[in-house]
Tab-separated table of C-alpha atoms and ligand atoms in Angstrom:
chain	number	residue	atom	x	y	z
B	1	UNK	CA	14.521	53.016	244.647
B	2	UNK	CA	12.090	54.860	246.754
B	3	UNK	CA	8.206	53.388	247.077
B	4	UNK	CA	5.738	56.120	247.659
B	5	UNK	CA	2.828	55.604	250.087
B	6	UNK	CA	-0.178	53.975	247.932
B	7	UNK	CA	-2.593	55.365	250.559
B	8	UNK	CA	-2.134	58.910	248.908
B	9	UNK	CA	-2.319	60.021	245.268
B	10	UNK	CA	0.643	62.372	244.447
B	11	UNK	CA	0.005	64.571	241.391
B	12	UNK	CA	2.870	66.496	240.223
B	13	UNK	CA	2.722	69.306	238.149
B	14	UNK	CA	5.654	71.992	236.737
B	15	UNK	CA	4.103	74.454	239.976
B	16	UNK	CA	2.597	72.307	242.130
B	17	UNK	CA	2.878	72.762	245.967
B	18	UNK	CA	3.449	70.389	249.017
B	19	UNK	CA	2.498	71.526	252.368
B	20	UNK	CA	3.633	68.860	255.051
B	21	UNK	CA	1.605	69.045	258.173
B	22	UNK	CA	3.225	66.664	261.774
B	23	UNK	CA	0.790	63.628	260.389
B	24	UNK	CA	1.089	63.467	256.230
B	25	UNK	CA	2.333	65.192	253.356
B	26	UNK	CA	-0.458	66.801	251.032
B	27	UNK	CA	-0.125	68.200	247.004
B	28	UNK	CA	-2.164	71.128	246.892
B	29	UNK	CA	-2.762	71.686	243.661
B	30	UNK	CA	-3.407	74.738	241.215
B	31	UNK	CA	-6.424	73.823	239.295
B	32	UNK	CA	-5.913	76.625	236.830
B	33	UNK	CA	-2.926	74.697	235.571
B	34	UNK	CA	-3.373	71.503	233.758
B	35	UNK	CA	-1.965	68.065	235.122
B	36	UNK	CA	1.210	67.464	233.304
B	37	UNK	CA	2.533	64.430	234.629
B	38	UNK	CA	1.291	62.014	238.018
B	39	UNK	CA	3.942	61.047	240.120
B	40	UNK	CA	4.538	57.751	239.628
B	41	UNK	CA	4.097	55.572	243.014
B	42	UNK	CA	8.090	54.260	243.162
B	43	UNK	CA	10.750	56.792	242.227
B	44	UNK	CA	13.746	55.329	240.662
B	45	UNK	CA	16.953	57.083	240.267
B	46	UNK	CA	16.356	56.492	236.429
B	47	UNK	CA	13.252	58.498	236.767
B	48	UNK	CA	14.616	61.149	238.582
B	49	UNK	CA	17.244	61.699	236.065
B	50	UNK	CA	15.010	62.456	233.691
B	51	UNK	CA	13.038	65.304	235.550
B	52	UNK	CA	14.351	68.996	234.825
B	53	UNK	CA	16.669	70.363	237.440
B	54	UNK	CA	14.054	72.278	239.158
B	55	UNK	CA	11.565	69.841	239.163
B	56	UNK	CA	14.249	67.061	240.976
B	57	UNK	CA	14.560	69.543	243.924
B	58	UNK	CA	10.838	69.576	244.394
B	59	UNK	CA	10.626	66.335	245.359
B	60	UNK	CA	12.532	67.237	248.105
B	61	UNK	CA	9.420	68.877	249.454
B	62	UNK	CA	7.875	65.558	249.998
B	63	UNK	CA	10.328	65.908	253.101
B	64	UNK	CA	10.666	61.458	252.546
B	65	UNK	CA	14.220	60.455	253.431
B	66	UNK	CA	14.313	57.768	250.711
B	67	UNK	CA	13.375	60.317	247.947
B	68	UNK	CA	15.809	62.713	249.320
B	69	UNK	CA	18.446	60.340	248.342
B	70	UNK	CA	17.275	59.797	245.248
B	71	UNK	CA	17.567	63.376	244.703
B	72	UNK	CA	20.888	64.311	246.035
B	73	UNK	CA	22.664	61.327	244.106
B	74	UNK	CA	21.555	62.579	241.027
B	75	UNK	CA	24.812	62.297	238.797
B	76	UNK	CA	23.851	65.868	237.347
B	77	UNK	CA	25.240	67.384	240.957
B	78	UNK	CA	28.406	66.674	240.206
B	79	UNK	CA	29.356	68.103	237.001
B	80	UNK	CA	31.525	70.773	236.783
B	81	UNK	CA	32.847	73.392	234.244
B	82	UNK	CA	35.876	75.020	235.037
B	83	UNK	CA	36.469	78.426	235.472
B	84	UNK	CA	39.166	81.334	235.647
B	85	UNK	CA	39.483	81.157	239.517
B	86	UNK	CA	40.246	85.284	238.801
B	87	UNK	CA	36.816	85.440	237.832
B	88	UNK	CA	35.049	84.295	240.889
B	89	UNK	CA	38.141	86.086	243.441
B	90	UNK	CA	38.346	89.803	242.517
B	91	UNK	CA	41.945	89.264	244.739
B	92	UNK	CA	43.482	86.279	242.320
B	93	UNK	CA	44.537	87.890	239.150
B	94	UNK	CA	42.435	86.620	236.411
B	95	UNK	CA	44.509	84.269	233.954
B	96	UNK	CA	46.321	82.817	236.666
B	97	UNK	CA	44.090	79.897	238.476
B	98	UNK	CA	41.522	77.563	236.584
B	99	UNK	CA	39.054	76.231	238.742
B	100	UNK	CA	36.024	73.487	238.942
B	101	UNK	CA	32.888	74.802	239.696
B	102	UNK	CA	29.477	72.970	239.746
B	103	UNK	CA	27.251	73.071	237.033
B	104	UNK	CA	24.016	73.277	239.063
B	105	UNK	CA	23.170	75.432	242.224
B	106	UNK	CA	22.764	72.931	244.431
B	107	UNK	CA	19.861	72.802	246.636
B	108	UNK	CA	22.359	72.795	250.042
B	109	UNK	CA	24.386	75.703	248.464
B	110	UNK	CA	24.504	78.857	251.107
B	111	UNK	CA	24.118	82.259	249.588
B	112	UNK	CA	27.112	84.074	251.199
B	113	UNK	CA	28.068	87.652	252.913
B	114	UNK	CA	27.628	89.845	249.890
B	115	UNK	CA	29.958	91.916	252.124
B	116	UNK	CA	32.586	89.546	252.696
B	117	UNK	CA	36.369	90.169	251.399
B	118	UNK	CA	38.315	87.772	251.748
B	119	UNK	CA	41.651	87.980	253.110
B	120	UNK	CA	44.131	87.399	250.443
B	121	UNK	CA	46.853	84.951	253.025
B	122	UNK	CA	43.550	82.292	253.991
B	123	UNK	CA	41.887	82.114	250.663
B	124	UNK	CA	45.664	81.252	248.631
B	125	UNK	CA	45.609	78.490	251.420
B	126	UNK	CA	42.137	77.935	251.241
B	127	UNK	CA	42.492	77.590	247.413
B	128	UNK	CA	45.884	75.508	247.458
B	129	UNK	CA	44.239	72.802	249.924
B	130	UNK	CA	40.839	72.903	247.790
B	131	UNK	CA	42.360	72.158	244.331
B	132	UNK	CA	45.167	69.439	245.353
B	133	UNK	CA	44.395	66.199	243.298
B	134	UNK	CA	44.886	64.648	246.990
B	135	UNK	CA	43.408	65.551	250.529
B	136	UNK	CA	45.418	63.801	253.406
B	137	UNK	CA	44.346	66.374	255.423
B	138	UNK	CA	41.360	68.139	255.916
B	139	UNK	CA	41.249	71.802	256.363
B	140	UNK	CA	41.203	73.627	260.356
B	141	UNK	CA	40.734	77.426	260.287
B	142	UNK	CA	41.420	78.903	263.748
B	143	UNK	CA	41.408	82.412	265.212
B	144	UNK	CA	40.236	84.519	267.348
B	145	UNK	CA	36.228	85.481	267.245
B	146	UNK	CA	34.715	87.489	264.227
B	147	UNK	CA	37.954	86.994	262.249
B	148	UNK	CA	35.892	85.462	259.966
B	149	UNK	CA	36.488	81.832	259.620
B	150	UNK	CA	33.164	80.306	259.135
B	151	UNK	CA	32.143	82.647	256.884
B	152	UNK	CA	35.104	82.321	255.026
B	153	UNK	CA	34.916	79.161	253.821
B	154	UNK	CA	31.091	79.767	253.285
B	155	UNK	CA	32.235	82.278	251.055
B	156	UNK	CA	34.380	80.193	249.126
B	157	UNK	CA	31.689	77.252	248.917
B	158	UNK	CA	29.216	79.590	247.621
B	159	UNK	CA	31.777	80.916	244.570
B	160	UNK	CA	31.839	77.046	243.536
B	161	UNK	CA	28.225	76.640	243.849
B	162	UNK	CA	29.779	73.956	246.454
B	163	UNK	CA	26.846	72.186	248.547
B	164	UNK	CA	27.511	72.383	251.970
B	165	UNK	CA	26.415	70.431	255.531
B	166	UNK	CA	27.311	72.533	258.841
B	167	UNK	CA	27.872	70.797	261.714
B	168	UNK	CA	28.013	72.998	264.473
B	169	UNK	CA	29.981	70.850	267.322
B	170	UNK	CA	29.811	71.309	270.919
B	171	UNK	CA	30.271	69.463	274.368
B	172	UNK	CA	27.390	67.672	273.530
B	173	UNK	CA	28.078	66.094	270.095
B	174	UNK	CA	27.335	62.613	268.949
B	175	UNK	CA	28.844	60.736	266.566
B	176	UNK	CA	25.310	59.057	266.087
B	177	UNK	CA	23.665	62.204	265.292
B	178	UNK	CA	26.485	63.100	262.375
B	179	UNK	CA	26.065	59.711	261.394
B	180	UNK	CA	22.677	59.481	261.035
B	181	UNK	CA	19.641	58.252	262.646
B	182	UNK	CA	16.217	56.347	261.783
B	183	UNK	CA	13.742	59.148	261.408
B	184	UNK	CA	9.615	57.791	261.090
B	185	UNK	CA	7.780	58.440	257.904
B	186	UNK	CA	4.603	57.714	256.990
B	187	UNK	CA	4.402	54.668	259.147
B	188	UNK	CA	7.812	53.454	258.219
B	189	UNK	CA	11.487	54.194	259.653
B	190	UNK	CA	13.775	55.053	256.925
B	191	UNK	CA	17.775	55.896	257.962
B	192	UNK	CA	18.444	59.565	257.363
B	193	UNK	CA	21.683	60.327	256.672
B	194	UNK	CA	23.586	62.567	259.523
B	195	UNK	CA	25.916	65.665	258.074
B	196	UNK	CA	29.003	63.996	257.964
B	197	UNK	CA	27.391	61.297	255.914
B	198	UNK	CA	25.788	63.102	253.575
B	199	UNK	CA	28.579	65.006	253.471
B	200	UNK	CA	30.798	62.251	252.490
B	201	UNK	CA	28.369	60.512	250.359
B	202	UNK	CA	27.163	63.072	248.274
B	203	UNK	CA	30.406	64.843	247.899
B	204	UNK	CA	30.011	68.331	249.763
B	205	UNK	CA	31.540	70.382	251.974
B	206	UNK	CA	31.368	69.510	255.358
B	207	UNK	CA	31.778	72.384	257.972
B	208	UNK	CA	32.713	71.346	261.230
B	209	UNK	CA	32.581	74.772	263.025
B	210	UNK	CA	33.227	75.442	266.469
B	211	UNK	CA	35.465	72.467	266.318
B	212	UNK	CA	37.653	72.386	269.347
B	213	UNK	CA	34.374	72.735	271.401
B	214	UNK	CA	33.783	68.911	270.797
B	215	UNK	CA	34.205	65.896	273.092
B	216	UNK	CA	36.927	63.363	272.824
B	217	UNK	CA	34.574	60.420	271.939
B	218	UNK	CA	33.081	62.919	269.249
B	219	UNK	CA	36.600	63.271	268.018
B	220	UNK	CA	37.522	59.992	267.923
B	221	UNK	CA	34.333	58.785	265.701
B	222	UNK	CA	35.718	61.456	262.802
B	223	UNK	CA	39.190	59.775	262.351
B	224	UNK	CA	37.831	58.386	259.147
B	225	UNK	CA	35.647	61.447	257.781
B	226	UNK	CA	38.209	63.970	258.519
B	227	UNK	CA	41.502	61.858	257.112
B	228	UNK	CA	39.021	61.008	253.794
B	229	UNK	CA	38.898	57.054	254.509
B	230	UNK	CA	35.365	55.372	254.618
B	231	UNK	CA	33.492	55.600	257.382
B	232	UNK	CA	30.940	53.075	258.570
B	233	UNK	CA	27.537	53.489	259.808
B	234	UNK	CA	26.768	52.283	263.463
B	235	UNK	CA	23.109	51.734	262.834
B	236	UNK	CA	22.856	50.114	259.725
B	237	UNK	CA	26.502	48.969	258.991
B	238	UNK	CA	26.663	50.489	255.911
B	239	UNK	CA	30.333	51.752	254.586
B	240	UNK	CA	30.204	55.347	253.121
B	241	UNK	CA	32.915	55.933	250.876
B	242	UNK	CA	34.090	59.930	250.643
B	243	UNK	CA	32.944	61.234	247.082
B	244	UNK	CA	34.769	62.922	244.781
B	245	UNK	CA	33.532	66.319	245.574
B	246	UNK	CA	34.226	65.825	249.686
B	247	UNK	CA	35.970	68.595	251.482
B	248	UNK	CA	36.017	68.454	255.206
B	249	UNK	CA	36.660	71.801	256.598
B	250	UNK	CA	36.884	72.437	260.848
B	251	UNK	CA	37.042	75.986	262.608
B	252	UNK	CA	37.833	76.502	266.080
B	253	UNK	CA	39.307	79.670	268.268
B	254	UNK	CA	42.081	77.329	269.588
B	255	UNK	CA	44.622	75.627	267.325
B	256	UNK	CA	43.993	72.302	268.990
B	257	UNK	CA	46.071	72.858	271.915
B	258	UNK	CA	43.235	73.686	274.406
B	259	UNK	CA	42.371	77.574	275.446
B	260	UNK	CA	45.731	78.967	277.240
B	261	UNK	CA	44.113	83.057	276.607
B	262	UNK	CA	41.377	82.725	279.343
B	263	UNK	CA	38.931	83.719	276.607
B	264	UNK	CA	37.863	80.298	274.744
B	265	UNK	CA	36.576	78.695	278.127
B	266	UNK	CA	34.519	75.859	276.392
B	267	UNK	CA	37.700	74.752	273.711
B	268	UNK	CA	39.006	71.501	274.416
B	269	UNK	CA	42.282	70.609	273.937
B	270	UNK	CA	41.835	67.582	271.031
B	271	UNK	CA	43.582	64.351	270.689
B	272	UNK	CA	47.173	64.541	269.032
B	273	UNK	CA	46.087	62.096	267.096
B	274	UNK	CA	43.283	64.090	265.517
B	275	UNK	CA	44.801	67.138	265.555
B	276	UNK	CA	47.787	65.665	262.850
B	277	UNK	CA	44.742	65.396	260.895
B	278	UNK	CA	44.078	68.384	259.776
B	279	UNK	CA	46.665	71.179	257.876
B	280	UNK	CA	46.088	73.935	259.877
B	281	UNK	CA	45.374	78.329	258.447
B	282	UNK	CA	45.733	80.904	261.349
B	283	UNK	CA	42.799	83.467	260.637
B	284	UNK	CA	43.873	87.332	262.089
B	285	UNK	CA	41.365	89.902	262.054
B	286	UNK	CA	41.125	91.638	258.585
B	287	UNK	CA	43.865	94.411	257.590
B	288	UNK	CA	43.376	98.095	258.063
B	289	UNK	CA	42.615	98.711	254.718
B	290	UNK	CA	40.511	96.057	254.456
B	291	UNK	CA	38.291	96.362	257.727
B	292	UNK	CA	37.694	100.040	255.981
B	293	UNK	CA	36.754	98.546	253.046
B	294	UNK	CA	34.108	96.391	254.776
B	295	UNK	CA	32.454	99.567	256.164
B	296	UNK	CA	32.752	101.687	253.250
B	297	UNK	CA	30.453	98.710	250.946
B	298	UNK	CA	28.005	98.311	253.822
B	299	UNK	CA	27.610	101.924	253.610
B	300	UNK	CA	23.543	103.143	253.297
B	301	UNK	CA	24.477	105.155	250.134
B	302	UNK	CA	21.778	107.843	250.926
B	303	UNK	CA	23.253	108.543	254.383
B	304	UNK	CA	26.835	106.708	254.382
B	305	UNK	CA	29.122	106.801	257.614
B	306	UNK	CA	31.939	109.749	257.148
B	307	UNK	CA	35.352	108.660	256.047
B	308	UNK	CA	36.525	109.678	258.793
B	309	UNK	CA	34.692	108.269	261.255
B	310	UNK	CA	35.233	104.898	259.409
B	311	UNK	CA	38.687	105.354	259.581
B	312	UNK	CA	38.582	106.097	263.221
B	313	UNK	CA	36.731	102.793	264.031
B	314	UNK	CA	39.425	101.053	262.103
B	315	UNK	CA	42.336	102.488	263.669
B	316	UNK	CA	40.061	101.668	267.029
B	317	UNK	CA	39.689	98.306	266.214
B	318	UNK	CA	43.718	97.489	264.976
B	319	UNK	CA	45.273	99.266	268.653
B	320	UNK	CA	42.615	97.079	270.725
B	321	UNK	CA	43.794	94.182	269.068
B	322	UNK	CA	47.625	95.469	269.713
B	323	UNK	CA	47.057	95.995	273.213
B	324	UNK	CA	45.287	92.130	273.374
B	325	UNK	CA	48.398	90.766	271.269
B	326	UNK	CA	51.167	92.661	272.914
B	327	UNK	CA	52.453	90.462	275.712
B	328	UNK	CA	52.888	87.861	272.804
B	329	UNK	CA	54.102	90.183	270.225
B	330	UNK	CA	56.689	91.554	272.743
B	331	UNK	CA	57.435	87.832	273.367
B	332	UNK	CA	58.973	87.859	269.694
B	333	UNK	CA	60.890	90.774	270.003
B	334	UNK	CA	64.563	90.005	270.167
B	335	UNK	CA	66.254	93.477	270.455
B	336	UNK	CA	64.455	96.851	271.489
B	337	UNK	CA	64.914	98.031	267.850
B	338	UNK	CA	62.604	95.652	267.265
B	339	UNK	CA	59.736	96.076	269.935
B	340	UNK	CA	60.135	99.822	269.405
B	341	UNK	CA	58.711	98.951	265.668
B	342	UNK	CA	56.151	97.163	266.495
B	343	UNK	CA	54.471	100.557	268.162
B	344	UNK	CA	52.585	98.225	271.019
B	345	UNK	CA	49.797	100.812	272.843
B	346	UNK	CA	50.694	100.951	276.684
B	347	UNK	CA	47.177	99.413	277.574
B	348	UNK	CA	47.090	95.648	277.831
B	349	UNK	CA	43.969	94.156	277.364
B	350	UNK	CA	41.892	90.602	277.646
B	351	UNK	CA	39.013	91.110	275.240
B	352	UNK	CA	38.769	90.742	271.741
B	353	UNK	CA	37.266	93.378	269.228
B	354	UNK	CA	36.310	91.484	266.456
B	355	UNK	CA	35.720	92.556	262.675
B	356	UNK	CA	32.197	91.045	263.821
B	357	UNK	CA	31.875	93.693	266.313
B	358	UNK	CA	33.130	96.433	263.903
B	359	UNK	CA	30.015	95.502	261.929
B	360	UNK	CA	27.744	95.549	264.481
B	361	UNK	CA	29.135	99.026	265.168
B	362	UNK	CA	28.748	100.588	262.037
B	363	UNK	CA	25.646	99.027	261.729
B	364	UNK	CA	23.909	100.628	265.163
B	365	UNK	CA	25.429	104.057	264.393
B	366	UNK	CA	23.272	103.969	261.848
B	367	UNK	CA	19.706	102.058	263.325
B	368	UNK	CA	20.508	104.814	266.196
B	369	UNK	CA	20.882	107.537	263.491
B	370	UNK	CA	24.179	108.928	262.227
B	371	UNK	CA	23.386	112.665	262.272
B	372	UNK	CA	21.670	112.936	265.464
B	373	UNK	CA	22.991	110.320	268.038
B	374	UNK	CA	26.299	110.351	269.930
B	375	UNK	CA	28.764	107.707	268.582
B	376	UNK	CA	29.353	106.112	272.453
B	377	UNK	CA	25.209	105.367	272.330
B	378	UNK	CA	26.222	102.624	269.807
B	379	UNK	CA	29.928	101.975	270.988
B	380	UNK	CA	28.868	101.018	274.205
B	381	UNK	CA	25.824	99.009	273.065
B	382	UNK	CA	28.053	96.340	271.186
B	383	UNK	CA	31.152	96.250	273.064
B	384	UNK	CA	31.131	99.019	276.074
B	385	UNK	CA	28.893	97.722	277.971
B	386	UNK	CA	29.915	94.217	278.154
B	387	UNK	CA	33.335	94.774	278.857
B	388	UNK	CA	34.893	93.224	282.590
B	389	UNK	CA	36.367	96.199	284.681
B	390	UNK	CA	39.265	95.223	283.991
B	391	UNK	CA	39.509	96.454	280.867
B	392	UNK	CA	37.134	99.161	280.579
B	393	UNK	CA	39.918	101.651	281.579
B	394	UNK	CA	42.330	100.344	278.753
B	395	UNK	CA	39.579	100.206	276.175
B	396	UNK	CA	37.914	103.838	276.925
B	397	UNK	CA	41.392	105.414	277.012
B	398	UNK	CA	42.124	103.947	273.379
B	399	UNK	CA	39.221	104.810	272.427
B	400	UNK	CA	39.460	108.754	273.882
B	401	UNK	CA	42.643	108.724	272.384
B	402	UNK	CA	41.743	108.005	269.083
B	403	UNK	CA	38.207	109.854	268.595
B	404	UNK	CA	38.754	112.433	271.294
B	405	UNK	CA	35.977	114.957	271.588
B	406	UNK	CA	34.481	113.305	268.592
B	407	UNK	CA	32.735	110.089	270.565
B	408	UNK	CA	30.566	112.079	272.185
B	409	UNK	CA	28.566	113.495	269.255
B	410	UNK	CA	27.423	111.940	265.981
B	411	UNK	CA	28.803	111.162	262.979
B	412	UNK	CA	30.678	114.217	260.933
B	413	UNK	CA	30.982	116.271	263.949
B	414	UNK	CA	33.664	119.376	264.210
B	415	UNK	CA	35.236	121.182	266.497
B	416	UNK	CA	34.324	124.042	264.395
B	417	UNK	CA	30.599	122.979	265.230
B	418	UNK	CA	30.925	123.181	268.911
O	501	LIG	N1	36.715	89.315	255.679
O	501	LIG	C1	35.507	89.766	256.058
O	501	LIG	N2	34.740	90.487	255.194
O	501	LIG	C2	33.528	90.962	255.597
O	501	LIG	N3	33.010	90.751	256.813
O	501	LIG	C3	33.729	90.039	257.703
O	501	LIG	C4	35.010	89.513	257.371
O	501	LIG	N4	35.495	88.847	258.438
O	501	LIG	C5	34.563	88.944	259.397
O	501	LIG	N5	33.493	89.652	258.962
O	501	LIG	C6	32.305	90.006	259.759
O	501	LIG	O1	32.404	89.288	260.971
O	501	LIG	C7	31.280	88.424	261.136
O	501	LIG	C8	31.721	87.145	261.771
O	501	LIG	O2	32.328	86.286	260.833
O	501	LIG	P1	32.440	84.726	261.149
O	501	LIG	O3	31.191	84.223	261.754
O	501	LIG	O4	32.940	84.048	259.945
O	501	LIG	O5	33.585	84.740	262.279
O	501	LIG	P2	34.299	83.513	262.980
O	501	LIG	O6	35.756	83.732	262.818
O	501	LIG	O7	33.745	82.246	262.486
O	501	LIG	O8	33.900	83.778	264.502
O	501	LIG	P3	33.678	82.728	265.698
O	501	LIG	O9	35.026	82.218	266.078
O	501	LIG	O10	33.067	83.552	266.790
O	501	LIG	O11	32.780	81.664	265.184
O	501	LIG	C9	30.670	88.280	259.770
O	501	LIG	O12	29.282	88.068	259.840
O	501	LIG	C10	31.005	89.588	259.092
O	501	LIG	O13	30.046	90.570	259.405
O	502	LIG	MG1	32.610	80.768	263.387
């Protein structure tokens, strides 16, 4: 039950609109439109129910803790029809998977890439973990940067109309601030629930990205939360009990183990025992194929990106990553049959080029202007020029090898143009 302030009338209306300024929360109303119904001073749960969906979420507006759980406990959240998981995943054959999805588009649902594809390893994983009647374990995706972990399961929230909390986690991370904390509202101090108990109470998806960046003390206060067991409040004592709908999903660039690449200088290494918390997806960059694929639908359709200079970024992008992998992939290699397969590049390398980079590539060739600007304008503006000395020899002598003359001009260029 939440009791309004009586100091302030409150009219509601189908397309009313609340404007909340530092000291008070004011209805500005349309008076073309005729009152349909006042807001009565104390909302009950009862009388929430009753409100049309879209008329629930605007109470949220009113920005008042107490109302806001009112709102998000609203039984309608959780029901769920299910649906031909083929359907929502152009990559699972349709027929195959039935899935729940939520009703209602929650108000803490996150429109996704439109871009993204999913890769098909992490999302049967992803899927597997999601559906099992039971969750011992929550969910860590780990990889390198830009493989596209966070968005992944973003993605994958957003099919299911799944709401979602996002914790990002760093040195600095409380345990009181996921928690919760006593916030003032109009002259009174409501508890406001953190991410992690909203999370569990409400029955989202909690994202707990840049994981391995957290302290141990941070860590430690998640035992409950991540393993699904209730989880009490510091503050107010209260015992939040992990709904139904509760997924707890972490991402990190380290498996747990602590950064042993020189390139993840902020991970952590994390307790053992949290670690055996989680089950545990290794995200590589995107395929080949795919990584073309993600170029060729961000394409400007009135002035797309040649084939072949797609392709060329591709084939860029999968020998960087060779030359960054080798020492380990050489590591594997049991007989020179074998390393002779694996085609390593000669360079070695310390720097990752990530699918996000790829992006950002094919992105400035076109803000700099396909037809008229050399490629190497927006090459070296997202990766070139940041590179340590190292590694610029490696990287430019890839990157010769693989676009030759072409770098130097813009997009479709020929040697028959020269
Ligand atoms: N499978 C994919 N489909 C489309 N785009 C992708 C894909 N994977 C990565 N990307 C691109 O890479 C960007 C980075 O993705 P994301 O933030 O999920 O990476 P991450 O693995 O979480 O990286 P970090 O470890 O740095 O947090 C995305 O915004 C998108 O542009
Ligand atoms: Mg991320």
């Amino acid at each position: 039950m939440c009791i309004l302030s009586m100091s302030k009338k409150y009219i509601y209306q189908g397309n009313f609109k609340m404007t909340t300024t530092t000291t008070q929360t004011k209805a500005v109303i349309d008076t073309t439109v005729p009152v349909a119904n006042a807001l009565p001073s104390v909302i009950t749960k009862e009388y929430a129910h009753a409100l049309p969906i879209d008329e629930l979420v605007a109470l949220l507006e009113l920005k008042d803790p107490e109302i806001e759980d009112v709102v998000y406990s609203d039984p309608r959240w959780n029901e769920m029809v299910t649906v031909d998981a083929g359907e929502l995943f152009d990559i699972i054959p349709k027929g195959a998977v039935r899935i729940k999805q939520r009703k209602y588009r929650h108000p803490k649902c996150v429109a996704s890439n439109p871009f993204y594809i999913p890769q098909r390893d992490v999302l049967r994983r992803v899927l597997g973990w999601w559906c099992a009647p039971e969750r011992p374990l929550s969910l860590y995706l780990y990889g390198e940067t830009g493989t596209g972990k966070t968005e992944m399961i973003q993605y994958f929230a957003d099919k299911l109309n799944w709401p979602v909390s996002i914790m990002q986690v760093t040195e600095y991370s409380r345990s009181d601030k996921a928690q919760g904390s006593y916030v003032l509202h109009n002259g009174k101090t409501p508890f406001h629930y953190g991410p992690v108990a909203q999370s569990m109470k409400y029955g989202w998806c909690l994202i707990l990205d840049e994981l391995d960046k957290g302290n141990g003390d941070f860590h430690c206060k998640l035992h409950n939360p991540v393993e699904g067991k209730p989880m009490q409040i510091d503050d107010t004592g209260e015992i939040i009990l992990p709904a139904e709908g509760y997924r707890c999903v972490g991402t990190g660039n380290t498996s747990g183990g602590g950064d042993i690449s020189g390139r993840y200088l902020t991970s952590n290494r994390m307790d053992e025992a949290f670690r055996r918390r989680f089950g545990v997806v290794k995200c590589d960059y995107p395929a080949y194929d795919i990584e073309c694929a993600i170029l060729t639908s961000r394409n400007n359709p009135d002035s797309p990106i040649s084939k072949k200079t797609i392709r060329r970024m591709c084939r860029f992008a999968t020998e960087i990553r060779k030359a960054l992998q080798a020492p380990e992939i050489e590591a594997k290699c049991t007989t020179p049959e074998e390393l002779a397969s694996a085609k390593l590049p000669v360079e070695r390398l310390g720097c990752a080029f990530s699918t996000r980079i790829l992006v950002a590539w094919h992105q400035y060739i076109m803000v700099f202007g396909r037809q008229f600007t050399p490629l190497i304008e927006s090459f070296n503006f997202v990766f070139g020029e940041s590179l340590d000395e190292e590694d610029r020899p490696a990287v430019f002598a890839i990157l010769q090898r693989i676009f030759g003359e072409s770098i130097n001009h813009a997009d479709e260029w020929t040697e028959e143009k020269k």
